[in-house]
Coordinates of C-alpha atoms in Angstrom, one line a residue:
Chain A
M19 CA 2.7 -59.0 67.4
S20 CA -0.1 -62.4 67.8
D21 CA -0.4 -62.0 71.4
P22 CA -3.2 -59.0 71.8
I23 CA -1.5 -57.0 75.0
E24 CA 1.6 -56.5 72.9
W25 CA -1.0 -54.0 71.0
L26 CA -1.6 -51.9 73.9
S27 CA 2.2 -50.0 73.0
K28 CA 0.6 -49.6 69.5
L29 CA -1.6 -47.6 70.6
R30 CA -1.1 -43.0 70.6
A31 CA -3.7 -41.3 72.5
P32 CA -4.6 -38.3 70.7
S33 CA -2.8 -35.2 71.9
S34 CA -4.3 -31.7 71.6
R35 CA -2.1 -28.6 71.9
G36 CA -5.3 -26.3 72.3
R37 CA -6.6 -27.7 74.9
V38 CA -3.1 -27.4 76.5
D39 CA -3.1 -23.9 75.4
E40 CA -7.3 -23.2 76.7
V41 CA -6.4 -24.5 80.1
R42 CA -2.7 -21.6 80.1
D43 CA -5.2 -19.5 79.9
R44 CA -7.3 -20.3 81.7
L45 CA -4.8 -20.2 85.0
E46 CA -2.7 -17.7 83.8
R47 CA -6.2 -15.1 84.2
T48 CA -6.0 -17.3 88.0
G49 CA -2.3 -16.0 88.4
Y50 CA -1.6 -19.6 88.3
R51 CA -4.6 -20.3 91.7
A52 CA -3.5 -23.1 93.3
A53 CA -6.9 -25.2 94.1
A54 CA -8.7 -25.1 96.9
P55 CA -7.5 -26.6 100.2
S56 CA -8.4 -30.4 101.1
V57 CA -10.9 -31.2 103.0
L58 CA -8.6 -33.3 105.6
A59 CA -6.3 -29.7 105.1
R60 CA -10.1 -27.3 105.4
A61 CA -11.6 -29.5 108.8
A62 CA -7.1 -29.1 110.2
F63 CA -8.2 -25.3 110.6
G64 CA -11.4 -25.7 111.0
V65 CA -10.3 -27.2 114.3
A66 CA -8.2 -24.8 114.2
I67 CA -9.6 -21.4 113.9
A68 CA -12.1 -23.1 116.4
A69 CA -9.6 -22.7 119.3
A70 CA -8.8 -19.8 118.2
V71 CA -11.9 -17.6 117.0
L72 CA -15.7 -19.6 117.7
V73 CA -17.2 -17.9 115.4
A74 CA -15.4 -18.2 112.2
V75 CA -15.6 -21.8 112.5
L76 CA -19.3 -21.0 113.1
A77 CA -19.5 -19.4 109.6
W78 CA -16.8 -21.3 108.1
P79 CA -18.2 -24.8 107.4
R80 CA -21.3 -23.4 105.2
T81 CA -18.8 -21.3 103.2
E82 CA -16.5 -24.2 102.5
A83 CA -17.7 -27.5 103.3
P84 CA -20.2 -29.6 101.7
L85 CA -24.2 -29.3 101.5
A86 CA -26.1 -32.0 104.4
L87 CA -29.4 -32.6 103.2
E88 CA -32.2 -35.1 105.2
V89 CA -34.2 -37.8 104.2
D90 CA -38.1 -37.0 105.4
G91 CA -36.4 -34.8 108.2
V92 CA -33.5 -37.6 108.3
P93 CA -30.4 -36.5 108.0
A94 CA -29.2 -38.8 105.6
V95 CA -25.4 -39.4 103.8
V96 CA -23.2 -39.6 100.0
G97 CA -24.2 -42.7 99.0
A98 CA -28.4 -42.5 100.7
E99 CA -30.6 -44.8 98.3
P100 CA -33.6 -43.3 99.5
A101 CA -37.0 -46.5 100.2
T102 CA -39.5 -45.7 98.1
E103 CA -41.7 -48.5 97.7
E104 CA -44.0 -47.2 99.8
H105 CA -44.5 -43.8 98.7
G106 CA -43.0 -40.6 97.5
V107 CA -40.1 -39.2 99.9
E108 CA -39.2 -35.9 100.0
L109 CA -34.1 -34.5 99.3
R110 CA -33.8 -31.1 101.8
F111 CA -30.9 -29.1 100.8
T112 CA -28.8 -27.4 103.2
D113 CA -28.8 -24.9 100.3
G114 CA -32.5 -24.8 100.1
T115 CA -32.6 -27.4 97.3
N116 CA -35.9 -30.0 97.7
V117 CA -35.7 -32.6 95.9
E118 CA -39.7 -34.7 95.3
V119 CA -38.4 -38.4 94.8
A120 CA -41.7 -39.8 93.3
R121 CA -43.1 -44.0 94.6
R122 CA -41.3 -46.5 93.6
A123 CA -38.1 -43.9 92.2
R124 CA -34.8 -45.2 92.5
L125 CA -32.4 -42.3 93.2
R126 CA -29.2 -42.3 94.6
V127 CA -27.3 -39.7 95.6
A128 CA -24.0 -39.6 94.2
E129 CA -21.8 -37.1 95.7
L130 CA -22.6 -33.2 98.0
T131 CA -20.1 -30.3 96.9
P132 CA -20.3 -27.0 98.2
R133 CA -22.1 -26.2 95.3
G134 CA -24.7 -29.1 94.9
A135 CA -24.5 -32.2 94.4
T136 CA -24.7 -35.2 92.1
L137 CA -28.1 -37.8 92.1
E138 CA -27.7 -41.5 90.2
L139 CA -31.8 -41.7 88.7
A140 CA -32.2 -46.0 88.1
A141 CA -35.9 -45.5 87.7
G142 CA -39.1 -43.7 88.2
R143 CA -39.5 -39.6 88.2
V144 CA -37.7 -37.1 90.3
A145 CA -38.6 -33.3 90.5
L146 CA -36.1 -31.1 91.9
D147 CA -36.2 -27.4 92.8
V148 CA -33.3 -25.7 93.1
R149 CA -31.7 -23.5 94.9
P150 CA -30.2 -19.6 92.7
R151 CA -26.6 -19.5 92.9
P152 CA -23.8 -17.7 91.3
H153 CA -21.6 -21.1 89.9
A154 CA -24.1 -23.6 91.5
Q155 CA -23.6 -26.9 89.9
W156 CA -26.4 -30.2 89.6
S157 CA -26.4 -32.3 88.2
V158 CA -28.6 -35.3 87.7
W159 CA -27.6 -38.7 86.2
A160 CA -30.4 -41.4 84.0
G161 CA -28.4 -44.1 82.7
T162 CA -26.0 -42.1 79.8
V163 CA -27.8 -38.1 79.9
E164 CA -26.4 -36.3 82.2
V165 CA -29.1 -33.0 83.4
R166 CA -27.0 -30.6 84.7
V167 CA -28.4 -28.0 85.8
H168 CA -28.2 -23.8 86.7
G169 CA -30.8 -22.8 90.1
T170 CA -34.5 -23.8 88.5
R171 CA -37.4 -26.4 88.7
F172 CA -38.0 -29.1 86.6
S173 CA -38.4 -33.3 86.5
V174 CA -37.0 -35.8 85.6
E175 CA -38.2 -39.3 84.3
R176 CA -36.7 -42.6 83.5
A177 CA -38.1 -45.3 82.4
E178 CA -37.0 -49.1 80.6
D179 CA -37.0 -46.2 76.8
G180 CA -35.4 -43.5 78.3
V181 CA -34.7 -40.2 80.0
Q182 CA -37.7 -37.3 80.1
V183 CA -37.0 -34.1 81.3
E184 CA -39.4 -31.4 82.2
V185 CA -38.5 -28.1 82.5
E186 CA -41.1 -25.3 84.9
R187 CA -38.9 -22.7 85.1
G188 CA -35.5 -21.5 84.6
L189 CA -33.2 -24.0 82.5
V190 CA -31.5 -26.6 82.3
E191 CA -28.6 -28.3 80.2
V192 CA -29.3 -31.8 78.8
R193 CA -25.8 -33.2 78.0
P194 CA -27.0 -37.2 76.3
D195 CA -24.7 -39.9 75.4
G196 CA -22.2 -38.4 72.3
A197 CA -24.6 -36.1 71.6
P198 CA -23.8 -31.8 71.4
S199 CA -26.3 -30.2 74.5
V200 CA -29.5 -29.6 74.3
W201 CA -30.5 -26.6 76.1
L202 CA -33.7 -26.4 77.8
H203 CA -35.8 -23.1 78.8
D204 CA -39.1 -22.4 80.6
G205 CA -41.5 -24.7 79.6
E206 CA -39.8 -27.5 77.6
R207 CA -38.2 -31.3 78.0
Y208 CA -36.6 -33.4 76.5
P209 CA -36.7 -35.4 74.0
A210 CA -38.4 -33.1 72.3
A211 CA -37.7 -30.0 73.5
V212 CA -41.5 -28.2 73.2
P213 CA -44.1 -26.5 75.1
V214 CA -45.1 -28.5 78.0
S215 CA -49.0 -27.7 77.5
T216 CA -48.9 -28.3 74.2
P217 CA -53.1 -30.5 74.2
S218 CA -51.5 -33.1 72.6
G219 CA -47.8 -34.2 74.0
P220 CA -47.3 -37.5 75.7
I221 CA -46.1 -36.1 79.0
R222 CA -48.5 -33.5 80.0
A223 CA -51.4 -34.8 82.4
P224 CA -54.6 -32.8 83.4
A225 CA -53.4 -29.9 85.7
H226 CA -53.1 -29.8 89.8
E227 CA -51.5 -29.0 92.1
P228 CA -50.2 -30.7 94.5
T229 CA -46.9 -29.8 96.7
H230 CA -45.0 -33.3 97.4
V231 CA -44.9 -36.3 94.5
D232 CA -48.1 -37.8 94.9
D233 CA -47.5 -40.7 97.4
A234 CA -50.4 -43.1 95.7
V235 CA -48.8 -42.6 92.0
D236 CA -47.1 -45.8 91.0
S237 CA -44.6 -43.6 88.7
E238 CA -43.7 -47.2 86.6
T239 CA -47.5 -47.3 84.9
A240 CA -48.7 -44.1 85.9
P241 CA -48.1 -40.8 82.7
P242 CA -45.5 -38.3 84.9
R243 CA -47.2 -35.2 86.1
P244 CA -46.4 -31.6 86.0
L245 CA -45.2 -29.8 88.1
P246 CA -46.6 -27.5 91.0
R247 CA -46.2 -24.1 90.9
G248 CA -46.0 -20.7 92.5
A249 CA -45.0 -22.2 96.2
H250 CA -40.7 -20.9 95.3
A251 CA -38.4 -19.3 94.6
T252 CA -38.3 -17.5 92.2
M253 CA -35.6 -17.4 89.6
P254 CA -33.7 -13.6 88.2
D255 CA -36.4 -12.0 86.1
R256 CA -33.5 -11.8 83.2
A257 CA -33.4 -14.2 80.5
P258 CA -31.3 -17.9 81.1
E259 CA -26.8 -16.8 80.3
I260 CA -25.8 -19.6 77.7
Y261 CA -22.7 -18.6 77.1
A262 CA -22.0 -16.5 81.0
L263 CA -22.5 -20.1 82.8
L264 CA -20.7 -22.2 79.7
V265 CA -18.4 -19.1 80.1
S266 CA -17.9 -19.0 84.0
D267 CA -18.0 -22.7 83.7
G268 CA -14.4 -22.7 81.8
R269 CA -16.0 -24.6 78.5
Y270 CA -15.4 -22.3 76.3
A271 CA -15.0 -24.9 73.2
D272 CA -18.5 -25.8 74.6
A273 CA -19.8 -22.1 73.8
L274 CA -18.6 -22.1 70.8
A275 CA -20.4 -25.3 69.5
R276 CA -23.6 -23.8 70.5
L277 CA -22.0 -19.9 69.2
D278 CA -22.1 -21.9 65.7
A279 CA -25.2 -24.1 66.3
Q280 CA -27.2 -20.8 66.3
G281 CA -26.0 -18.8 64.0
V282 CA -22.6 -16.2 64.7
E283 CA -24.7 -13.3 62.9
H284 CA -27.8 -14.7 64.6
E285 CA -26.3 -14.4 68.1
L286 CA -24.3 -10.6 67.4
G287 CA -27.2 -9.3 66.4
S288 CA -29.7 -11.0 69.5
L289 CA -28.0 -12.1 72.4
P290 CA -28.1 -9.1 75.6
A291 CA -24.9 -7.7 76.2
S292 CA -23.7 -10.0 79.4
E293 CA -24.9 -12.7 76.5
L294 CA -22.3 -10.5 73.7
V295 CA -19.7 -10.3 76.5
A296 CA -19.7 -14.1 77.3
V297 CA -19.2 -14.6 72.9
G298 CA -16.4 -12.9 73.6
D299 CA -14.0 -14.3 76.2
A300 CA -14.8 -17.6 74.9
A301 CA -13.2 -16.7 71.1
R302 CA -10.7 -15.4 73.0
L303 CA -9.9 -17.8 75.6
G304 CA -11.5 -20.9 73.0
R305 CA -8.5 -18.7 69.6
R306 CA -10.8 -17.3 67.9
P307 CA -9.6 -14.0 67.7
R308 CA -12.6 -12.7 64.8
E309 CA -14.7 -14.2 66.9
A310 CA -13.9 -12.7 70.0
R311 CA -13.2 -9.0 67.9
A312 CA -17.5 -9.2 66.6
A313 CA -18.9 -10.1 70.0
Y314 CA -17.5 -7.2 71.1
E315 CA -18.1 -4.6 68.5
A316 CA -21.1 -6.5 68.5
L317 CA -21.4 -5.2 71.8
A318 CA -20.6 -1.5 71.8
A319 CA -22.7 -0.7 68.3
R320 CA -25.7 -2.8 69.4
F321 CA -25.8 -1.1 73.4
P322 CA -23.1 1.9 73.6
D323 CA -25.1 3.0 77.1
A324 CA -24.0 -0.7 78.6
S325 CA -22.4 -1.2 81.7
E326 CA -19.9 -4.2 80.0
R327 CA -19.0 -1.4 77.8
S328 CA -15.4 -0.9 79.9
R329 CA -15.0 -4.4 79.4
A330 CA -16.2 -5.2 75.9
S331 CA -13.6 -2.4 75.2
F332 CA -10.4 -4.0 77.4
A333 CA -11.1 -7.1 76.3
L334 CA -11.4 -6.2 72.7
G335 CA -8.0 -3.4 73.0
R336 CA -6.4 -6.7 74.1
V337 CA -7.6 -9.1 71.1
C338 CA -6.8 -6.5 68.5
A339 CA -3.5 -6.2 70.0
D340 CA -1.7 -10.3 71.3
A341 CA -3.8 -12.1 69.1
L342 CA -4.4 -9.6 65.8
H343 CA -1.7 -8.0 66.0
D344 CA -5.2 -5.0 65.0
E345 CA -2.8 -2.1 66.5
A346 CA -5.0 1.2 65.5
C347 CA -8.1 -1.1 66.8
A348 CA -6.6 -1.5 69.3
I349 CA -5.4 1.4 70.7
A350 CA -9.0 3.4 69.5
A351 CA -9.7 -0.1 72.4
F352 CA -7.9 1.0 75.0
R353 CA -8.4 5.0 74.1
A354 CA -12.0 3.9 74.9
V355 CA -11.7 2.6 78.5
V356 CA -9.9 5.1 79.4
E357 CA -12.5 7.6 78.2
R358 CA -15.3 6.2 79.3
A359 CA -14.4 5.6 83.5
P360 CA -10.5 7.4 83.5
S361 CA -10.3 6.5 87.3
S362 CA -11.5 2.8 87.3
P363 CA -9.0 0.2 88.0
L364 CA -9.6 -0.7 84.4
A365 CA -8.5 2.7 82.7
T366 CA -5.1 2.0 85.5
D367 CA -4.4 -1.5 83.5
A368 CA -6.2 0.2 80.1
R369 CA -3.4 3.0 80.6
G370 CA -0.9 0.7 80.3
R371 CA -2.0 -1.1 77.2
L372 CA -2.0 1.9 76.0
L373 CA 1.4 2.5 76.4
E374 CA 3.1 -1.0 75.0
V375 CA 0.9 -0.3 72.0
L376 CA 1.2 3.1 71.2
V377 CA 5.3 2.3 71.4
A378 CA 5.5 -0.5 69.2
A379 CA 3.2 1.2 66.5
E380 CA 6.2 3.6 67.6
R381 CA 3.5 6.8 67.8
L382 CA 5.6 7.7 70.6
D383 CA 4.1 11.5 70.8
E384 CA 1.2 10.4 71.9
A385 CA 3.3 6.9 74.0
R386 CA 4.8 10.5 75.9
S387 CA 1.0 11.6 77.0
V388 CA 0.0 8.5 78.1
A389 CA 3.7 7.6 79.9
A390 CA 2.1 11.4 81.4
S391 CA -0.9 10.1 82.8
I392 CA 0.4 7.3 84.1
V393 CA 2.8 8.8 86.1
E394 CA -0.1 11.7 87.5
R395 CA -2.7 9.1 88.0
D396 CA -1.9 5.2 88.1
P397 CA 0.8 5.6 91.4
D398 CA 0.8 1.4 90.8
S399 CA 0.3 0.8 87.9
P400 CA 3.6 -2.5 86.5
R401 CA 3.6 0.9 84.0
L402 CA 5.4 2.7 85.7
A403 CA 9.0 2.5 85.3
A404 CA 8.8 2.6 81.6
A405 CA 6.3 5.5 81.4
R406 CA 8.7 7.7 83.6
A407 CA 12.0 5.9 81.7
L408 CA 9.5 7.2 77.9
L409 CA 9.8 10.3 79.3
G410 CA 13.2 10.6 80.9
A411 CA 12.0 11.7 84.4
P412 CA 13.6 9.2 87.5
Chain B
M10 CA 16.4 4.6 77.8
L11 CA 17.1 0.6 78.0
A12 CA 18.8 0.5 81.4
A13 CA 16.2 2.3 82.9
L14 CA 14.2 -0.3 83.0
S15 CA 17.1 -2.9 83.8
F16 CA 16.8 -3.0 87.5
V17 CA 14.3 -5.4 87.5
P18 CA 16.1 -8.2 87.8
R19 CA 13.0 -10.8 87.0
F20 CA 12.0 -9.8 83.2
T21 CA 13.4 -8.8 80.4
L22 CA 13.0 -6.6 77.5
E23 CA 11.4 -7.4 74.0
S24 CA 11.4 -4.9 71.6
S25 CA 13.0 -3.3 69.1
T26 CA 11.8 0.3 69.6
A27 CA 12.6 2.7 72.7
L28 CA 10.3 1.6 74.9
A29 CA 10.0 -2.8 75.5
T30 CA 7.4 -4.8 76.6
V31 CA 8.2 -6.2 80.1
R32 CA 7.9 -10.3 80.5
P33 CA 8.5 -12.2 83.7
L34 CA 11.7 -14.3 82.5
P35 CA 11.3 -17.7 82.5
F36 CA 12.1 -20.0 85.3
Q37 CA 15.8 -22.5 84.9
G38 CA 16.9 -25.4 86.8
D39 CA 15.9 -29.0 87.0
D40 CA 13.1 -31.2 88.7
A41 CA 14.9 -31.1 92.4
E42 CA 15.0 -26.8 92.3
L43 CA 11.9 -26.4 90.0
T44 CA 9.8 -28.5 93.0
R45 CA 11.5 -26.3 95.8
A46 CA 10.8 -23.3 93.9
L47 CA 7.1 -25.0 94.1
A48 CA 6.9 -25.7 97.8
R49 CA 7.7 -21.6 98.0
Q50 CA 4.9 -21.4 96.2
D51 CA 6.5 -19.7 93.6
R52 CA 4.3 -18.1 90.3
R53 CA 7.7 -18.5 88.4
A54 CA 7.7 -22.6 89.1
R55 CA 4.1 -22.8 88.7
A56 CA 3.8 -21.2 85.4
A57 CA 7.6 -23.5 84.7
L58 CA 5.3 -26.6 85.7
Y59 CA 3.1 -26.5 83.8
E60 CA 4.7 -25.2 80.1
R61 CA 7.2 -28.9 81.5
Y62 CA 4.7 -30.9 81.7
A63 CA 1.1 -29.9 80.7
G64 CA 1.9 -32.6 77.7
Y65 CA 2.1 -35.0 79.4
V66 CA -0.1 -35.0 82.1
E67 CA -2.9 -34.4 79.1
Q68 CA -1.1 -37.5 77.2
L69 CA -2.2 -39.0 80.3
L70 CA -5.4 -37.8 81.2
V71 CA -6.6 -39.1 77.7
R72 CA -5.5 -42.0 77.9
T73 CA -7.1 -43.1 80.7
L74 CA -10.0 -40.5 81.2
G75 CA -10.7 -40.6 77.2
R76 CA -13.7 -38.9 77.2
D77 CA -12.4 -35.2 75.3
R78 CA -14.3 -32.2 76.8
E79 CA -13.6 -33.7 80.6
V80 CA -10.4 -33.7 79.5
A81 CA -9.2 -30.0 80.0
D82 CA -10.9 -28.8 83.0
A83 CA -9.1 -32.6 84.4
L84 CA -6.1 -30.9 82.9
Q85 CA -6.5 -27.8 85.2
T86 CA -7.8 -30.0 88.2
T87 CA -4.7 -31.2 87.8
F88 CA -2.2 -28.7 88.1
E89 CA -4.0 -26.4 90.6
I90 CA -4.0 -29.8 93.3
A91 CA -0.5 -30.3 91.8
F92 CA 0.2 -25.8 92.8
R93 CA -1.2 -26.8 95.8
D94 CA 0.5 -29.8 97.9
A95 CA 3.9 -29.4 95.5
H96 CA 5.5 -28.9 99.3
K97 CA 4.2 -32.8 100.2
I98 CA 6.8 -33.6 97.8
E99 CA 9.2 -35.9 99.8
D100 CA 11.6 -36.6 96.9
P101 CA 12.0 -33.5 94.5
R102 CA 13.6 -35.3 91.8
R103 CA 10.5 -36.7 91.7
L104 CA 8.2 -34.5 90.4
R105 CA 7.0 -36.9 87.2
A106 CA 6.2 -39.7 88.9
W107 CA 4.2 -37.6 91.6
L108 CA 2.5 -35.4 89.3
A109 CA 2.1 -38.6 87.4
S110 CA -0.3 -40.4 90.8
T111 CA -1.2 -36.1 91.0
T112 CA -3.2 -37.2 87.8
V113 CA -4.0 -40.9 88.8
F114 CA -6.0 -39.1 91.4
V115 CA -7.7 -36.5 89.2
A116 CA -8.5 -38.9 86.9
R117 CA -10.1 -41.7 89.5
G118 CA -12.4 -39.2 90.3
L119 CA -14.0 -38.9 86.9
L120 CA -14.2 -41.6 86.6
R121 CA -16.2 -42.9 90.2
K122 CA -18.4 -40.4 89.4
R123 CA -18.9 -40.8 85.1
K124 CA -21.0 -43.3 85.2
S125 CA -20.9 -44.1 81.9
H126 CA -18.0 -46.0 79.9
W127 CA -15.1 -44.6 78.1
L128 CA -14.6 -45.1 74.7
R129 CA -18.6 -44.0 74.4
F130 CA -17.7 -40.4 74.7
F131 CA -14.3 -40.5 71.9
A132 CA -15.9 -38.9 68.7
P133 CA -15.0 -40.8 65.2
E134 CA -12.6 -38.2 64.6
D135 CA -10.7 -38.4 68.4
V136 CA -10.1 -42.5 68.4
P137 CA -6.6 -43.2 69.3
E138 CA -4.5 -43.9 66.1
L139 CA -2.2 -46.5 65.9
A140 CA 1.7 -46.1 66.1
W141 CA 2.2 -49.6 62.9
E142 CA 0.2 -48.6 59.6
L143 CA -2.3 -47.0 58.6
D144 CA -5.3 -49.0 56.4
P145 CA -8.5 -49.9 57.0
V146 CA -7.6 -52.9 58.5
A147 CA -5.4 -51.6 61.3
A148 CA -8.0 -48.7 62.3
E149 CA -10.7 -51.7 63.1
T150 CA -7.8 -53.4 64.7
A151 CA -7.4 -50.1 67.1
R152 CA -11.2 -50.1 67.7
A153 CA -12.0 -53.2 69.3
V154 CA -8.5 -52.6 71.1
L155 CA -10.1 -49.7 72.3
R156 CA -13.9 -52.0 73.1
V157 CA -11.8 -54.3 74.6
L158 CA -10.3 -51.1 76.8
D159 CA -13.9 -50.2 77.5
R160 CA -15.5 -53.4 78.7
M161 CA -13.1 -53.6 81.9
P162 CA -12.9 -52.6 85.0
D163 CA -11.3 -48.8 85.7
E164 CA -8.6 -49.7 87.6
E165 CA -8.2 -52.4 85.6
R166 CA -8.1 -51.0 82.5
L167 CA -5.8 -47.7 84.8
A168 CA -3.2 -50.4 85.1
L169 CA -3.3 -51.9 81.9
T170 CA -2.3 -48.4 80.2
L171 CA 0.4 -47.2 82.8
R172 CA 1.8 -50.3 81.9
R173 CA 1.8 -51.4 78.4
V174 CA 1.0 -48.1 76.8
E175 CA 2.1 -45.0 78.4
E176 CA 4.6 -47.8 79.0
M177 CA 5.0 -47.1 83.2
D178 CA 8.2 -48.9 84.7
L179 CA 6.0 -51.1 87.8
K180 CA 7.5 -49.1 89.8
E181 CA 5.9 -46.1 88.2
V182 CA 2.6 -47.5 88.2
A183 CA 2.4 -48.0 91.6
D184 CA 3.0 -45.4 92.4
A185 CA 0.4 -44.2 90.4
L186 CA -2.0 -45.9 91.6
G187 CA -1.0 -45.2 95.4
V188 CA -1.3 -48.7 96.0
S189 CA 2.1 -51.4 96.5
L190 CA 4.3 -53.2 94.2
A191 CA 2.2 -56.9 94.9
T192 CA -0.6 -55.6 94.4
V193 CA 0.3 -53.6 91.1
K194 CA 1.4 -56.9 89.7
R195 CA -1.6 -58.4 90.6
R196 CA -2.9 -56.7 88.9
L197 CA -1.9 -56.8 86.0
Q198 CA -1.6 -59.3 85.7
S199 CA -5.9 -60.0 86.7
A200 CA -6.3 -57.3 84.0
E201 CA -4.2 -59.2 81.7
A202 CA -6.2 -61.9 81.8
R203 CA -9.4 -60.6 80.6
F204 CA -7.9 -58.1 78.1
R205 CA -6.8 -61.4 76.8
M206 CA -10.6 -63.1 77.4
L207 CA -12.0 -60.4 76.3
A208 CA -10.0 -59.5 73.0
A209 CA -10.7 -63.4 72.2
S210 CA -15.2 -62.0 71.6
E211 CA -14.2 -59.5 69.0
P212 CA -13.7 -60.5 66.4
A213 CA -11.6 -57.6 64.9
L214 CA -8.5 -59.5 66.8
C215 CA -9.4 -63.0 66.5
A216 CA -8.9 -62.4 62.1
R217 CA -5.7 -60.3 63.6
V218 CA -4.1 -63.2 65.2
A219 CA -5.6 -66.4 63.0
G220 CA -3.6 -64.1 60.5
E221 CA 0.1 -64.2 61.8
E222 CA 0.2 -67.2 63.0
E223 CA -0.9 -68.5 59.5
R224 CA 2.4 -66.2 58.6

C-alpha cells in the first residue's frame, strides 16, 4: 500500500446510533414534516398568489423572505463588504436589527435568512443591536469563533491576538473552535466572562454616550469602547433561558452538556419553571430519562401552581411509560394532567395514554373508568375505538 | 375485543393483554414503491425512508462534514428536504443515489457557511478509525490522512471521499455532486494529485511509504 490514496479506503467514519435515534425523535415530533419550500418554489408561489390575491403577496414575503439590509441608507445584498477606510458605517436590517461597523473594520454579510444573518468579521470591531424575536438566528464568525445571538446588544472585536465579545444586554453564545460554548449575559465578556464594569478590565474605556461607533476612532489602535445605552428595544424582563433556546434549536446534546457542567442538582434546584421543562425535554429527547424525570418532578415540587405543570406532567408520563417502564409513575403523571384541566386538549391525550398504561398494568377496572371518560368527552380521540372495545360498547 | 379493533387495516396490535397498543404497520416495498409513496406524501413512507437510509446518510455526512455537532442537524435537514422534493425523482429506482446528492447538497451548504476547517472539529475520540490494525502507528497514520484531507479544498475533498472512502462509482459521484462525468474525472485527478503532494509533507505518511517500500 505505497500509494497514499489507497489509505483512504481504510477510513471508517464514526457512526452514532444515538444521533440517528435523536433525529428520528425530532422527525416524529414534527410528524415527518417536509422542509419549507425552496427559494425558487417560494418565488413561484408568490407569483401565483400575486395573480390571485394581491394582499397575500404583500403579506407573505414579510414572514418568509430573507431579511434585507441597507448600508448607511443604501440597499445592499448578500456578500456586501461595507467600505470603512474613511469612517464607520451602519447596517440596518428589515427586522429592526442594527450593526455598527467601526472604521477600518472588515465585515462581510455572508448570508441573509428570514430569521437573521451570518456576518464574517475579518478584522476590527462591530456592535450589534439584534431585535429580540422568537427563533431569531444571528451569527458573527470571527475566525474560528462563532458568536450566536439570541436578541441582544453586544459587540465583537477581532484583533491579531484574538477575539473579544462584550455583552451590554441580553444573551450571547460564543462557540470557540473545538471548545464548549460560553454563554454571556448582561455585562459579561469573552474571553474573560467578568463584568465589563470591572475597573481594571482591559476592555472597558471611559463612559460616553455615542449612538454610533465613532468614525474618528481607529479601531486598530483605539481600545474597545463601551456600547451606547438606552436607545434600543428592551429585552423581556425574565432571565435569559439558555436551555429553552437550545431545545428550540434541537441542540439536546449541548443542553445536556451544560446541565452536566453546571451540576444537575444545582440546576434543578435553581432554574425557573420554564427552564426546568426545557431541561426535562432535552433529557427526554437526549435519551437520559432519569434526568428528564428528575427535572419534571423538580418542577412539580418547586412550582406546584406553574402554568407549565400540565405539560411537564404529560411529558413525565411519557418518560415513565416509554423509557423507564414505571407504570405507577406514568399513571400518576397522566392522572395529574387530567385532574388539573380535564377539558384541555392535553387531557384528551393524557386520558388516551392513561388508558394504554392501565391496560398494560392489567388494572382493568380503572381502565374501564378512563375508557368511559374517553367515550363521553373525547369523540376525536384516537383511542375512542379502543375505549369502546374495552367497554364492550358498539 | 381484539377483533373489534382489527378493522383498522393500517395498524397492528402489540400486547398480550385484553387491549393492545395500536401502532402503524411499517411500510412494505422496494425503493421504487417507496419513492412513489413519498411522492404521494405518505407519512409511513417518510418514516420508512428514514429507517432505511438514516445510517447511510449519517455516514455520508460524517465523511463530508466531519464536525460532529452539526451532523444531527444536517441529518434532519437532509430528510426534510427529501420529504419535500421526493416527487422530483425521475427514476424511482435511483432513490439511494438521489438521496446521496441531497446529502451532498446539504453538506456543501454547511461547508460554505462554515469558514473553519473540517478536521478541527473532531474531538479526539471522534477521529475516524482505520479498518486495518489498531496500533499506535496506524492511528497516527489515520490522523495524518485526515490532516491531509483537512488541507484540501472542499469540492476536491468531497469528490475524493465519495469516491475513495464511500467507494461510489464515477457516475454516482457525478450525480451526488451535480456535475458531469468529465468534471468529476478532472476533479478527482486534481484531488488525487493534491492528496499525494500533501501526503508527502506528512512525516507519518512518508515513513509508512518508506517502510512498505523497504519490505
